[in-house]
Short mmCIF file of C-alpha atoms in Angstrom, two decimals:
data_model
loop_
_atom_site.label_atom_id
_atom_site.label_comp_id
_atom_site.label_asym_id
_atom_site.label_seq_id
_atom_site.Cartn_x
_atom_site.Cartn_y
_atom_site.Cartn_z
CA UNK A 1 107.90 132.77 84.24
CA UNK A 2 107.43 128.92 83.84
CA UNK A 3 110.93 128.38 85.58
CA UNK A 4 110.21 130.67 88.28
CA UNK A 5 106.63 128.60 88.72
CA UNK A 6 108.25 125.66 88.15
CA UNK A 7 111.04 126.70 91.43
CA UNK A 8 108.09 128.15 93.61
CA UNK A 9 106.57 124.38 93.32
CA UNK A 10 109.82 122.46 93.51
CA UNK A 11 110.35 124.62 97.28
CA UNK A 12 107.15 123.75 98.51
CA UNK A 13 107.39 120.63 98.08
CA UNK A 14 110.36 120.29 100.50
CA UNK A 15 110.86 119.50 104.04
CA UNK A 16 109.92 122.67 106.61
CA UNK A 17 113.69 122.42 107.91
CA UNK A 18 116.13 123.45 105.60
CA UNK A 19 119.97 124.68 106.18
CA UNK A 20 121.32 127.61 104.80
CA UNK A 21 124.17 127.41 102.38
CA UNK A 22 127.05 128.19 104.62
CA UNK A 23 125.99 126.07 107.39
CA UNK A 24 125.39 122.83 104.61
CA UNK A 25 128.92 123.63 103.43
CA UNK A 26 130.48 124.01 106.85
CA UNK A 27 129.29 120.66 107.69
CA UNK A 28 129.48 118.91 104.77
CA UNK A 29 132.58 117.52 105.45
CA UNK A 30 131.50 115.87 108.83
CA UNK A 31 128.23 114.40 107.83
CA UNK A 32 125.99 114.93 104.50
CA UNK A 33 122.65 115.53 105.46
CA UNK A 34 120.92 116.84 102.32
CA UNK A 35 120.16 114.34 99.94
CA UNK A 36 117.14 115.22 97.34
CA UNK A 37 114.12 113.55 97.65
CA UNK A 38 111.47 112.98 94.61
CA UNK A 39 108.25 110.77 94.87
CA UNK A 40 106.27 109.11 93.08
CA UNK A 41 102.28 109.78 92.16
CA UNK A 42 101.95 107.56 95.17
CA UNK A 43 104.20 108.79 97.61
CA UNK A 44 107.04 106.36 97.37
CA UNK A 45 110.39 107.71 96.85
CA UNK A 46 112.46 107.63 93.79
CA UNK A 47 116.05 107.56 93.02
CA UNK A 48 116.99 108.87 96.58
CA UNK A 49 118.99 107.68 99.49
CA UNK A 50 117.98 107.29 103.32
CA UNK A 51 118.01 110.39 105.00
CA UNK A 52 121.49 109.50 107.15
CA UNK A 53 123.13 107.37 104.29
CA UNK A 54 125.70 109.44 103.45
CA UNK A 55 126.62 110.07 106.82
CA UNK A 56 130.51 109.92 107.21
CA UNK A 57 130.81 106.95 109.08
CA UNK A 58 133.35 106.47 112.17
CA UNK A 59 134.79 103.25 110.67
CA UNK A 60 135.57 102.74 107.30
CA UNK A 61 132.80 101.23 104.94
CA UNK A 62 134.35 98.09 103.82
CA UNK A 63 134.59 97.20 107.34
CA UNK A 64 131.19 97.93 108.49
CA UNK A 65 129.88 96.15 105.42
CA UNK A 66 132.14 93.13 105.95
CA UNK A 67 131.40 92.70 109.96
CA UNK A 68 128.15 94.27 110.14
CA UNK A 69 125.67 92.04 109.18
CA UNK A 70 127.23 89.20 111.00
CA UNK A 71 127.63 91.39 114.45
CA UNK A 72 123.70 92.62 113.88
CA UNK A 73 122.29 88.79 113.46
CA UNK A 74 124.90 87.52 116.47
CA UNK A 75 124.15 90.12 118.65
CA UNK A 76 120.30 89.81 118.19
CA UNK A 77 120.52 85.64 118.80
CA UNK A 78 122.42 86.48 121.75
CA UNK A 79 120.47 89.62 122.93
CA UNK A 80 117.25 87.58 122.70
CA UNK A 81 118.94 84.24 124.00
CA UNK A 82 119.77 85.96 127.13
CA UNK A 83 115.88 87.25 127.66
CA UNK A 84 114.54 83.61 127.41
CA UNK A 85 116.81 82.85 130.21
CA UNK A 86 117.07 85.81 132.48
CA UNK A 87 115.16 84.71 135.64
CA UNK A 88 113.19 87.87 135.66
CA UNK A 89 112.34 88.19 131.90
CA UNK A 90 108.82 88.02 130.97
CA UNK A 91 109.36 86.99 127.41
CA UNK A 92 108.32 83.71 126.71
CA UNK A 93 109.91 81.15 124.02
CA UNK A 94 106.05 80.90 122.25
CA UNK A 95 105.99 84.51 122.73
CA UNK A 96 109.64 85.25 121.15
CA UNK A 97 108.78 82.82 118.21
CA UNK A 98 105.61 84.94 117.35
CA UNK A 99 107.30 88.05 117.66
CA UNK A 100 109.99 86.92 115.02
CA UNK A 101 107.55 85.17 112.91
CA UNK A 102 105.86 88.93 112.98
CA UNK A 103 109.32 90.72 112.64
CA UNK A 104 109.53 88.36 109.05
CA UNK A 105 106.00 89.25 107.80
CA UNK A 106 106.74 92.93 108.73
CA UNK A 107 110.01 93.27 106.70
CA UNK A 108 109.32 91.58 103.60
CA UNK A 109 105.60 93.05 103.16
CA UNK A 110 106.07 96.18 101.79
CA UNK A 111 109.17 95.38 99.16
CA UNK A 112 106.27 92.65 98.00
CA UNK A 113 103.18 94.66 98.33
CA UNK A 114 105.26 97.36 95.73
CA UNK A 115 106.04 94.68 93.53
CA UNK A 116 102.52 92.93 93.02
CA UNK A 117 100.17 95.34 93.88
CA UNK A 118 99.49 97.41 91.29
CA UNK A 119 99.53 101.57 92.49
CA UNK A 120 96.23 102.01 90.56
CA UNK A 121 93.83 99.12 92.62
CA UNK A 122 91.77 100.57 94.91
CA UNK A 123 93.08 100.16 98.33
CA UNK A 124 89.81 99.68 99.99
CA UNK A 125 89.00 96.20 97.75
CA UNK A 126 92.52 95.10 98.46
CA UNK A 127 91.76 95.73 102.07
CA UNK A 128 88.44 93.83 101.89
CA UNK A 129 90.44 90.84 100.29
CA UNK A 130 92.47 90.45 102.80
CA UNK A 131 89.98 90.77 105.57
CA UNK A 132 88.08 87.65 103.62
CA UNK A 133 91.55 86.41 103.49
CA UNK A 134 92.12 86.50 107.25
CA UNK A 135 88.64 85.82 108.35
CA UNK A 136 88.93 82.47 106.52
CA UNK A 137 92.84 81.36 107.68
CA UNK A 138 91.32 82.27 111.83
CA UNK A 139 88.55 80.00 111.04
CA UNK A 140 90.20 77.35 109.41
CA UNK A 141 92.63 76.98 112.30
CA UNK A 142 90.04 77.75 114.98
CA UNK A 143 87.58 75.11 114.09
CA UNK A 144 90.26 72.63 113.48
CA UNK A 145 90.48 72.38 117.11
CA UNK A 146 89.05 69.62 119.18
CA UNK A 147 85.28 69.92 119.57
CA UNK A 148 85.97 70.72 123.44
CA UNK A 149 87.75 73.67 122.57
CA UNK A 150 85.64 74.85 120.24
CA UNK A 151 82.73 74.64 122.49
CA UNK A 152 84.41 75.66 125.38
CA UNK A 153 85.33 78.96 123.26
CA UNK A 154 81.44 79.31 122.12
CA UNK A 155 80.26 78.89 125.41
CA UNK A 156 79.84 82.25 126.37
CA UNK A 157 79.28 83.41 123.17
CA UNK A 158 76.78 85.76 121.67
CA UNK A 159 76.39 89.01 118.95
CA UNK A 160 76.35 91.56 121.58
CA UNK A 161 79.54 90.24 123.62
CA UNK A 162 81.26 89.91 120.15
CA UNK A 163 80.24 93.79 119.51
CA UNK A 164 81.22 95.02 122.72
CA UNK A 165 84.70 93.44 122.56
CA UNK A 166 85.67 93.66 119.29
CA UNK A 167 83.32 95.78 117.47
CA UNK A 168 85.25 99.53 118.61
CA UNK A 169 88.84 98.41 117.91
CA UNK A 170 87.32 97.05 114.28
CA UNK A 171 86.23 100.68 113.71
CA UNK A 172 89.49 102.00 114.66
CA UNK A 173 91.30 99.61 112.51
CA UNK A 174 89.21 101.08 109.87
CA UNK A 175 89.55 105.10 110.62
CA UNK A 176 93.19 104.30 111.12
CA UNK A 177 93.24 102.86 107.23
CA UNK A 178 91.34 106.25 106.24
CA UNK A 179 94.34 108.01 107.90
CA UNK A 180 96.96 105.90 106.63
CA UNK A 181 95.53 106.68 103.54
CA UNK A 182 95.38 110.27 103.70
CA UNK A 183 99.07 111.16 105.30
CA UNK A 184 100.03 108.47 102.31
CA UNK A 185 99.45 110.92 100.13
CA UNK A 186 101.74 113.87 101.52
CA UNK A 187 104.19 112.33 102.77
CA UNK A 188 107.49 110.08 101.31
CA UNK A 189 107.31 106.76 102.59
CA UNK A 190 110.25 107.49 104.80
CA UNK A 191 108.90 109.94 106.89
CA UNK A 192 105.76 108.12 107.16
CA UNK A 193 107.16 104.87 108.60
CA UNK A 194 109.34 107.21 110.61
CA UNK A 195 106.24 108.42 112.29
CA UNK A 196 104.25 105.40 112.42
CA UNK A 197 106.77 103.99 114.69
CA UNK A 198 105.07 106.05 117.45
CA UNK A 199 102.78 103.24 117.60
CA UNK A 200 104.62 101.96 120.36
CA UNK A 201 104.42 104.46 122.98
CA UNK A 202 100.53 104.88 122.19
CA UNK A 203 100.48 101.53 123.38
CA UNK A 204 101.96 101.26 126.55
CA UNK A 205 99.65 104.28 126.91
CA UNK A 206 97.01 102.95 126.46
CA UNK A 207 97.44 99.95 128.24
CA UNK A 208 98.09 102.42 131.19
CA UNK A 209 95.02 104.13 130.68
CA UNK A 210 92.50 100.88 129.90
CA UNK A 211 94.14 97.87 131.78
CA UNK A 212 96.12 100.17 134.25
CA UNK A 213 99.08 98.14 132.88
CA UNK A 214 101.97 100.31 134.24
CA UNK A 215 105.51 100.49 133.51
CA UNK A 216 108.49 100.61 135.30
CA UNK A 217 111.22 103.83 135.47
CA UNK A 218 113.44 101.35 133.40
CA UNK A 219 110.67 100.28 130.82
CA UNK A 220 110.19 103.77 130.39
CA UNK A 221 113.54 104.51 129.75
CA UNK A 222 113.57 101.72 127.17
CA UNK A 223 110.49 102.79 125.14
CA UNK A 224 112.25 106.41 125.14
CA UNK A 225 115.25 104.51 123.83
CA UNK A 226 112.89 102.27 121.04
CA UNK A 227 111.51 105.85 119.90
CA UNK A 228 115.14 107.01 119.53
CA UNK A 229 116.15 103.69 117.70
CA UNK A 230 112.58 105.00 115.39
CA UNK A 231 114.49 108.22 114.52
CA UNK A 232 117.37 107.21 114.34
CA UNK A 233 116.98 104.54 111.64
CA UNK A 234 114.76 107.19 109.61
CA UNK A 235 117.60 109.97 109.81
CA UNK A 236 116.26 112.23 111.84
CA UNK A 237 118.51 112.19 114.67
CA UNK A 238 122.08 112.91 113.09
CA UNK A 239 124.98 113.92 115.02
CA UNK A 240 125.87 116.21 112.33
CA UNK A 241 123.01 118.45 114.34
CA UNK A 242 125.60 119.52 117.16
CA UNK A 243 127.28 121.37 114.48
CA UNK A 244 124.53 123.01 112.41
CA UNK A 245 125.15 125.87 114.04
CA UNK A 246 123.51 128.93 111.87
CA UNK A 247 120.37 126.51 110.41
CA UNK A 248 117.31 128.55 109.72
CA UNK A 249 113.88 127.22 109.64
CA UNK A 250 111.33 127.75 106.78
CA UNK A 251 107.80 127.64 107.94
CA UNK A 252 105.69 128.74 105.19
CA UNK A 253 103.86 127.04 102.71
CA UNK A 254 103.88 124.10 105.23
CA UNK A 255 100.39 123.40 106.67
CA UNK A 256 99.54 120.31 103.48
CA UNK A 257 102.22 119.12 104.97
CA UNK A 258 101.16 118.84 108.29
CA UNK A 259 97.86 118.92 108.70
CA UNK A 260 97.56 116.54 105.42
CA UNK A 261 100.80 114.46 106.09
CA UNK A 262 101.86 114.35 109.82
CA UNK A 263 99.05 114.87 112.05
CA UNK A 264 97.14 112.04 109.87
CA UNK A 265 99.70 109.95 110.47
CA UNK A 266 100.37 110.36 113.90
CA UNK A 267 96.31 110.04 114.95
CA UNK A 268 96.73 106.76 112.69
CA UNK A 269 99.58 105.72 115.45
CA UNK A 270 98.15 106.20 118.05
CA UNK A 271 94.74 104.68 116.74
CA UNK A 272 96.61 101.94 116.45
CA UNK A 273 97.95 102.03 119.88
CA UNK A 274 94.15 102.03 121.09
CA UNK A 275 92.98 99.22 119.10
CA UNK A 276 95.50 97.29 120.27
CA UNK A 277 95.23 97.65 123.48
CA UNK A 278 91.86 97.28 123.39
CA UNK A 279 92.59 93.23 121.67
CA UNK A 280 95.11 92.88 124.45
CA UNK A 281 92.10 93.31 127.19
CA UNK A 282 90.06 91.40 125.00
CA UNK A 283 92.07 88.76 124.34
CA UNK A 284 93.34 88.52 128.25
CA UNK A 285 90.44 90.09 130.72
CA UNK A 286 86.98 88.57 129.08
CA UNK A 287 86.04 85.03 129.70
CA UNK A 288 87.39 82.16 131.94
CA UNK A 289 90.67 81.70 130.39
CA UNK A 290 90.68 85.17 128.13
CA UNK A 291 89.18 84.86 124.88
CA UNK A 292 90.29 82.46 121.89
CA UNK A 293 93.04 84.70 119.84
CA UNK A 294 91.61 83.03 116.74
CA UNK A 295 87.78 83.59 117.71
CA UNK A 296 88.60 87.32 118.21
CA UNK A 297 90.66 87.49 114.62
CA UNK A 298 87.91 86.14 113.32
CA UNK A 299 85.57 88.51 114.88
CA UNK A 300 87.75 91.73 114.51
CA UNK A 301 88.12 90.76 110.86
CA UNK A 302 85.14 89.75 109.84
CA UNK A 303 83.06 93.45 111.68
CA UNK A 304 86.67 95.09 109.78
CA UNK A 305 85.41 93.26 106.54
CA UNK A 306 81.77 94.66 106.95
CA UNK A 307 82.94 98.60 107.34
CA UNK A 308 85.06 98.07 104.17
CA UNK A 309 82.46 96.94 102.38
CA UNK A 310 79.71 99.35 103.53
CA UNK A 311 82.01 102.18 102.64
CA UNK A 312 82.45 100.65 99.34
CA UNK A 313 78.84 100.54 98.29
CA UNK A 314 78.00 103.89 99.43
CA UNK A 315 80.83 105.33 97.56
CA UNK A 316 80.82 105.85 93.85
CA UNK A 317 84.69 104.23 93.31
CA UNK A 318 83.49 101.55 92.09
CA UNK A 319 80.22 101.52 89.50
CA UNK A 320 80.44 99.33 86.15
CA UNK A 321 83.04 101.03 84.66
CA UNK A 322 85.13 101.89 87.27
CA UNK A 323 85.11 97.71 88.05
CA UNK A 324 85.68 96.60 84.91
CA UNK A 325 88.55 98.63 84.66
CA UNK A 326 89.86 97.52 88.34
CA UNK A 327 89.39 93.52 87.28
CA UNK A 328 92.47 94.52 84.57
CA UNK A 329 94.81 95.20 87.65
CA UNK A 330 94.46 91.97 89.25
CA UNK A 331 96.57 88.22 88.89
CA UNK A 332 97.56 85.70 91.12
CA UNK A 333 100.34 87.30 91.97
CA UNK A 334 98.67 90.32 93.89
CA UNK A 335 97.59 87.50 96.39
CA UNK A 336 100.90 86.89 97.40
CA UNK A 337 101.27 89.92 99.61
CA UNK A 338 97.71 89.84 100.86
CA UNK A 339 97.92 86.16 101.55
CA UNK A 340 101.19 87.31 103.54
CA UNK A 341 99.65 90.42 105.32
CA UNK A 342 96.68 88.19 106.44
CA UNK A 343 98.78 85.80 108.20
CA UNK A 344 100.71 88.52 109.74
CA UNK A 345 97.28 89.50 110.98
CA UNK A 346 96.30 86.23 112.63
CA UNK A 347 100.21 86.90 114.28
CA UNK A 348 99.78 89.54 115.54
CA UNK A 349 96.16 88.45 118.04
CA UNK A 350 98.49 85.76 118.81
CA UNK A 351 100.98 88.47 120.01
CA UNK A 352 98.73 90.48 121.57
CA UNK A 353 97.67 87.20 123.80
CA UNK A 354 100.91 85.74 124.75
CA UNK A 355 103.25 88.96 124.74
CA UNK A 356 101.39 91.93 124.72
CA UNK A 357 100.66 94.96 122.46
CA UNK A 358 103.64 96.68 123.42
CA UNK A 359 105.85 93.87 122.26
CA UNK A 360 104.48 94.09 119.20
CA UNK A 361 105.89 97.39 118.78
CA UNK A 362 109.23 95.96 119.63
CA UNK A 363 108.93 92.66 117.03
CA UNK A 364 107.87 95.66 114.02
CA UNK A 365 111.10 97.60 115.55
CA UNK A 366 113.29 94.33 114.47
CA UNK A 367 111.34 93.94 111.60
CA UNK A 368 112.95 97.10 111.06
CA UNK A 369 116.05 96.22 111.17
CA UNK A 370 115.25 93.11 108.81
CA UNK A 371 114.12 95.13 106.18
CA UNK A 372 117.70 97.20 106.11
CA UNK A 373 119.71 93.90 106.00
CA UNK A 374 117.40 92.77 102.79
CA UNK A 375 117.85 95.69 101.21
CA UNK A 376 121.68 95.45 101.84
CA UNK A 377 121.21 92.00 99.76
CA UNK A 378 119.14 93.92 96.97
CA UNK A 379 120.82 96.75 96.38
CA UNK A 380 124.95 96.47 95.64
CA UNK A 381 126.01 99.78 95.76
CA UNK A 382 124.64 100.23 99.33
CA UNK A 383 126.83 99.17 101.92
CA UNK A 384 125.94 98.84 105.62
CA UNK A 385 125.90 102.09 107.10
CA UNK A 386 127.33 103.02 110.88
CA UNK A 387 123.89 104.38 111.65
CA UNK A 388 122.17 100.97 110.98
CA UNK A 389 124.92 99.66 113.49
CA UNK A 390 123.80 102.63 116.27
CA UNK A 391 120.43 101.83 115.47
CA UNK A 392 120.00 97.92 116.34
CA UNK A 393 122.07 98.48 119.24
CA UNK A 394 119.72 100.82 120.90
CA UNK A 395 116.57 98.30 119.54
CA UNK A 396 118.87 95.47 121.49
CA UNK A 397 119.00 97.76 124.90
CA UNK A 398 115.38 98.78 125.05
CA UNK A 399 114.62 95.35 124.02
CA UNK A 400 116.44 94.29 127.21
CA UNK A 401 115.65 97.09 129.52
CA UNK A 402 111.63 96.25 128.69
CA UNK A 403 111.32 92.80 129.11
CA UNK A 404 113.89 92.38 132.55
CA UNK A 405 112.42 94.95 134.27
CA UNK A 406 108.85 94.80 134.51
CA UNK A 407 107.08 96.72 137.40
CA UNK A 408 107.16 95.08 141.13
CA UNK A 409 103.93 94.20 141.98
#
């Protein structure tokens, strides 16, 4: 009885798409597509490989792992080389420094945020520290500006402009942390950055629907090709799926999974989308000269900093006890990623001013890729893997399709 329990729990626990045994063994031989998965109390996964690792690659592994990384970092200096100086490309050299500066931030954050953040902290005072944290580094830098500036920012000024701007996408910042939170928990980590990648194409949405920002036929195509680059890199797009031909689906025992994992995390997407187009018309349509990206991270942070720690005094999380016990699970060193994930904050308004929320989704794309070349360095018995290769390549086309073809005015 306890080993038939102890099955019943190990099944549900699994993904809702599952092959049946002579289909696995059919294609086993062309690509291996069923690695086990365990996770952690927190969601992270443990002693498995990325979904697509073991994938049979087309060249052989000691030369993929030998040219790889030097054909991924050429081809990106070139790729992005050739945007600066394509007459028709909208990308900026300010703008393509931000974006990498962000793609940095973006790929070493969570390997630190796992190593000095303890999994028992409460997420909503580490969330609150860093909202301090980038409240202060936006003010620092904004009133170190020349007194012109500064009053020239504060001219216009007041509470109720400041609520109407940046009040709503504060609140969405914050639901989208409750949802974050929430799909965190039932999902691996894999499928939830998988998923979160959708951020993108919520938007260029958006930015449709509030700044009637359109795109072209060809942008399209290349944020259909960035989506593909999403799934690709997670291992959900395999080519071993032209030959699965006699896969059955298992539906049951499923909706935790869902309704507690994926639609969470897909609401927290495009939530994100929202908010940031909602900076971008901030940050470009309001005032004279658009508002001050540092004024606004100040603001956003600051009303961010305020929900946070409402919803921590009305909760219960944290009464004498509780904080005592919380104090134990904090050094130094769990400032390092915060201190990190604030500046990637103040970044990212600057982003959203000079290139645009949707480029933002392409700089956390390459971040992407950043993250898989560090982990190459990490790790020695991973090797670079053909589907990395595929991967990058499409982030490179999309990347180019976006940016030289904007929409004819």
């Amino acid at each position: 009885m306890i080993t038939s329990s102890m099955t019943k729990q190990t099944t549900r626990r699994t993904s809702p798409v599952t092959l049946s045994r002579g289909s696995e063994n059919k294609n086993k031989s062309v690509f291996q597509c069923n690695n086990k998965k365990s996770s952690d109390d927190d969601g992270n996964l443990t002693d498995s490989k990325h979904p697509g690792s073991t994938f049979v690659p087309f060249l052989p592994n000691s030369v993929v792992s030998s040219i790889g990384p030097a054909s991924l970092v050429g081809g990106t200096a070139t790729i992005y080389t050739s945007l600066l100086q394509h007459p028709s490309s909208t990308l900026t050299q300010l703008s393509f420094v931000l974006m990498m500066l962000l793609a940095v931030q973006y790929a070493v954050q969570p390997q630190l945020s796992k190593k000095y953040i303890s999994p028992k902290i409460k997420k909503q005072s580490v969330a609150l520290v860093e909202e301090v944290v980038k409240t202060s580094f936006a003010a620092a830098i904004f009133f170190s500006k020349s007194s012109n500036d500064v009053q020239s920012a504060l001219k216009d000024w007041s509470l109720s402009s400041s609520l109407a701007i940046a009040g709503l996408p504060a609140m969405l910042y914050a639901i989208q942390g409750v949802l974050q939170y929430v799909s965190y928990q039932n999902l691996d980590s894999v499928t939830f950055n998988g998923l979160t990648q959708t951020k993108t194409l919520s938007a260029a949405f958006c930015c449709w629907i509030i700044m009637k920002k359109s795109q072209s036929p060809i942008q399209m195509v290349a944020l259909g090709i960035l989506f593909g680059s999403a799934l690709v890199f997670q291992g959900y797009i395999r080519p071993g799926m032209l030959w699965q031909k006699n896969s059955e689906i298992k539906t049951g025992d499923n909706d935790d999974w869902v309704w507690r994992g994926v639609v969470p995390c897909l609401g927290a997407a495009f939530l994100s989308g929202l908010a940031g187009a909602l900076s971008q018309k901030g940050l470009q349509l309001t005032g004279i000269g658009g508002r001050d990206p540092f004024l606004y991270t100040i603001e956003i942070s600051f009303f961010s900093a305020v929900a946070l720690l409402f919803n921590i005094l009305r909760s219960n999380d944290f009464s004498e006890l509780e904080w005592q016990k919380q104090k134990t699970y904090w050094n130094w060193k769990t400032l390092i990623p915060i201190l990190l994930k604030a500046s990637g904050g103040v970044v990212t308004a600057l982003v959203h001013k000079y290139a645009g929320s949707v480029s933002k989704g392409f700089a956390l794309m390459f971040g992407l890729v950043l993250a898989n070349m560090i982990q190459l360095t990490k790790t020695k018995d991973e090797k670079l893997q053909p589907y990395q290769v595929l991967g990058t390549i499409m982030i490179m086309l999309s990347t180019w399709l976006h940016f030289t073809s904007p929409p004819i005015v």
